[in-house]
PDB file of C-alpha atoms in Angstrom:
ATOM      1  CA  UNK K  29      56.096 -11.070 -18.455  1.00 88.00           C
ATOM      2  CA  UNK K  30      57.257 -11.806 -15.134  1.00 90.00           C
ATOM      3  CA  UNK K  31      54.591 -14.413 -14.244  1.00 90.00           C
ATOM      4  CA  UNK K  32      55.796 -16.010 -17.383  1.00 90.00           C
ATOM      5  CA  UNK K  33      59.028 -16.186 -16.747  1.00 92.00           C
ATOM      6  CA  UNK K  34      59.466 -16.663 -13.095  1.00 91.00           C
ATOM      7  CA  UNK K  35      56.101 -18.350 -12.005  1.00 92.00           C
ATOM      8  CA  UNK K  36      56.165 -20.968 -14.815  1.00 90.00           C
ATOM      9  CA  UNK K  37      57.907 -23.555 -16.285  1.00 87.00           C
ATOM     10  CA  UNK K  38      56.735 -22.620 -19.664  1.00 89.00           C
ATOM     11  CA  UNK K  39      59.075 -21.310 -22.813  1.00 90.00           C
ATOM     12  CA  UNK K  40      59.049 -17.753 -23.194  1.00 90.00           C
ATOM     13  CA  UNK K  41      59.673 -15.832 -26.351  1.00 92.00           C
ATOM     14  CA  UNK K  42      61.177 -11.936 -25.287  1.00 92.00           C
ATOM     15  CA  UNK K  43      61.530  -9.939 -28.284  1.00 92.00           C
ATOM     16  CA  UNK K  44      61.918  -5.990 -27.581  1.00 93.00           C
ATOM     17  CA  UNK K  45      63.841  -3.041 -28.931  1.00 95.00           C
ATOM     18  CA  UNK K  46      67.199  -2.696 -27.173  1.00 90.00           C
ATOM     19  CA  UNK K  47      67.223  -1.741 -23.840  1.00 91.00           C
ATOM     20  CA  UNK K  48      64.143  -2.342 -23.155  1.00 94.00           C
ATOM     21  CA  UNK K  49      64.823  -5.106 -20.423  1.00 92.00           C
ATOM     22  CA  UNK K  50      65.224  -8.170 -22.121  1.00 92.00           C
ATOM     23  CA  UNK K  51      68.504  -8.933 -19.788  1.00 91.00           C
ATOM     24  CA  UNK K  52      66.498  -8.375 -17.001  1.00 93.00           C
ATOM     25  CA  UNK K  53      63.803 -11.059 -18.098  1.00 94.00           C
ATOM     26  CA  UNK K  54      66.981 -13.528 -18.504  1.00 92.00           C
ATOM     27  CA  UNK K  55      68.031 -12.807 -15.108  1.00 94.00           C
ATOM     28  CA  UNK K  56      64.732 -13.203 -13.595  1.00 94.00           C
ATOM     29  CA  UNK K  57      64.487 -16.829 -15.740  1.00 92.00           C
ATOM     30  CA  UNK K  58      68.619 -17.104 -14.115  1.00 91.00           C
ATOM     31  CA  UNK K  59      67.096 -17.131 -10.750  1.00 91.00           C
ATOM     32  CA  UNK K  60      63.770 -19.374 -11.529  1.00 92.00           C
ATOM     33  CA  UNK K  61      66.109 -21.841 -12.162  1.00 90.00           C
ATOM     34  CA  UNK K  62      68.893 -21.551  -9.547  1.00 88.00           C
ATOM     35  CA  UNK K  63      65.776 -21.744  -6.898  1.00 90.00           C
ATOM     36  CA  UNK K  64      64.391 -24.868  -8.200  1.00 89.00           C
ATOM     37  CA  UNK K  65      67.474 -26.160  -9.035  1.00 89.00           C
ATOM     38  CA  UNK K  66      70.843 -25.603  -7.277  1.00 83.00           C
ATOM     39  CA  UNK K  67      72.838 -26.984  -9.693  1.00 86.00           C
ATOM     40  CA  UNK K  68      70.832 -25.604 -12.439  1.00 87.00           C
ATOM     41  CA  UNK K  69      72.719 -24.442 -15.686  1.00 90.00           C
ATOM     42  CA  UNK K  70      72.496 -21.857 -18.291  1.00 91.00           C
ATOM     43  CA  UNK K  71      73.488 -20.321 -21.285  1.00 92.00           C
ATOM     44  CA  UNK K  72      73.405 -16.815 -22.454  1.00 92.00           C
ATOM     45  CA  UNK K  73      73.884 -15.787 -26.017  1.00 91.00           C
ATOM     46  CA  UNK K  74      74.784 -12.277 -27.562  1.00 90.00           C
ATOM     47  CA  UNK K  75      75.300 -11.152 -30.711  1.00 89.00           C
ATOM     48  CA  UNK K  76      78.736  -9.187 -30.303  1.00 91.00           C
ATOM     49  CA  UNK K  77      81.637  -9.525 -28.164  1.00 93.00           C
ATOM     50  CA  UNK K  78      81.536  -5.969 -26.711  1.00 93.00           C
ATOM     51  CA  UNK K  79      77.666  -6.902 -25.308  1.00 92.00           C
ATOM     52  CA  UNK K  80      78.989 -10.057 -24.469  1.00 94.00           C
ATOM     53  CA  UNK K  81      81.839  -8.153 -21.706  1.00 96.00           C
ATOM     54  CA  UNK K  82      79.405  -5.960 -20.312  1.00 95.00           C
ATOM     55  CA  UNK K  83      77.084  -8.580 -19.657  1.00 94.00           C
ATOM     56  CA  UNK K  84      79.802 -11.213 -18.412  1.00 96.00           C
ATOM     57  CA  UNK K  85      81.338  -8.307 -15.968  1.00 96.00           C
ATOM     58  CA  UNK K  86      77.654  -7.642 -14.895  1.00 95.00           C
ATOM     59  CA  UNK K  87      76.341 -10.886 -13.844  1.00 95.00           C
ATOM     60  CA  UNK K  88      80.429 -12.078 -12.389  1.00 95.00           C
ATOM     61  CA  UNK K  89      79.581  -9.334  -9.750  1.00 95.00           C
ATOM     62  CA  UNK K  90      75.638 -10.251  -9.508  1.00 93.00           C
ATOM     63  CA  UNK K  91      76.022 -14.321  -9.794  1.00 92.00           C
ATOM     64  CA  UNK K  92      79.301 -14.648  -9.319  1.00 92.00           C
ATOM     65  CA  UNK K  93      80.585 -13.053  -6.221  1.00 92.00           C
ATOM     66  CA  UNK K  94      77.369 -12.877  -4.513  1.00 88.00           C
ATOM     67  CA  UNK K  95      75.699 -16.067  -4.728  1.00 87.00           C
ATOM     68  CA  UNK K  96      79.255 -18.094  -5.497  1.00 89.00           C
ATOM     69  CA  UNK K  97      78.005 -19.352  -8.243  1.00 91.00           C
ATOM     70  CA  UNK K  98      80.543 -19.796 -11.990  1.00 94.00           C
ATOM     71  CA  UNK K  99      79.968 -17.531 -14.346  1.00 95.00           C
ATOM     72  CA  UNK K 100      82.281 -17.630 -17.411  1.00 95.00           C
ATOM     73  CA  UNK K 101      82.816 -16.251 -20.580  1.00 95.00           C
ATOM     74  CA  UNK K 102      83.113 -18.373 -23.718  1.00 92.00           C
ATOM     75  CA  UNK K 103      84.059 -16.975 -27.603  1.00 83.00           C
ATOM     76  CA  UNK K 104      83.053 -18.696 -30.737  1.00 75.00           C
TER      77      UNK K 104
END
């Protein structure tokens, strides 16, 4: 999976049993992009707003305060 995801430029289908990793293998594809790309953009999707916190609070300390970079959280 990791060659997939961070030594290509190919799409990459992740399905997995929760916690299994599957926010890892985002992160990894997060950081593909941000080295190829400075201003690179993405967007995460999650299926309930409780995930969605943990995750935002999780990658505002990884992304956000340590590589500067915006990370927000956005409701439907």
């Amino acid at each position: 999976v990791f060659n997939a995801v961070y030594n290509s430029d190919d799409n990459v289908f992740v399905g997995a049993p929760s916690g299994s990793g599957k926010s890892v293998i985002a992160e990894l594809a997060l950081l593909r992009l941000l080295s190829s790309n400075a201003g690179g953009r993405a967007v995460y999707l999650l299926p309930k707003d409780a995930l969605a916190d943990i995750v935002f609070a999780d990658w505002y300390h990884k992304f956000g305060t340590k590589f500067n970079l915006k990370v927000s959280l956005l409701f439907w």
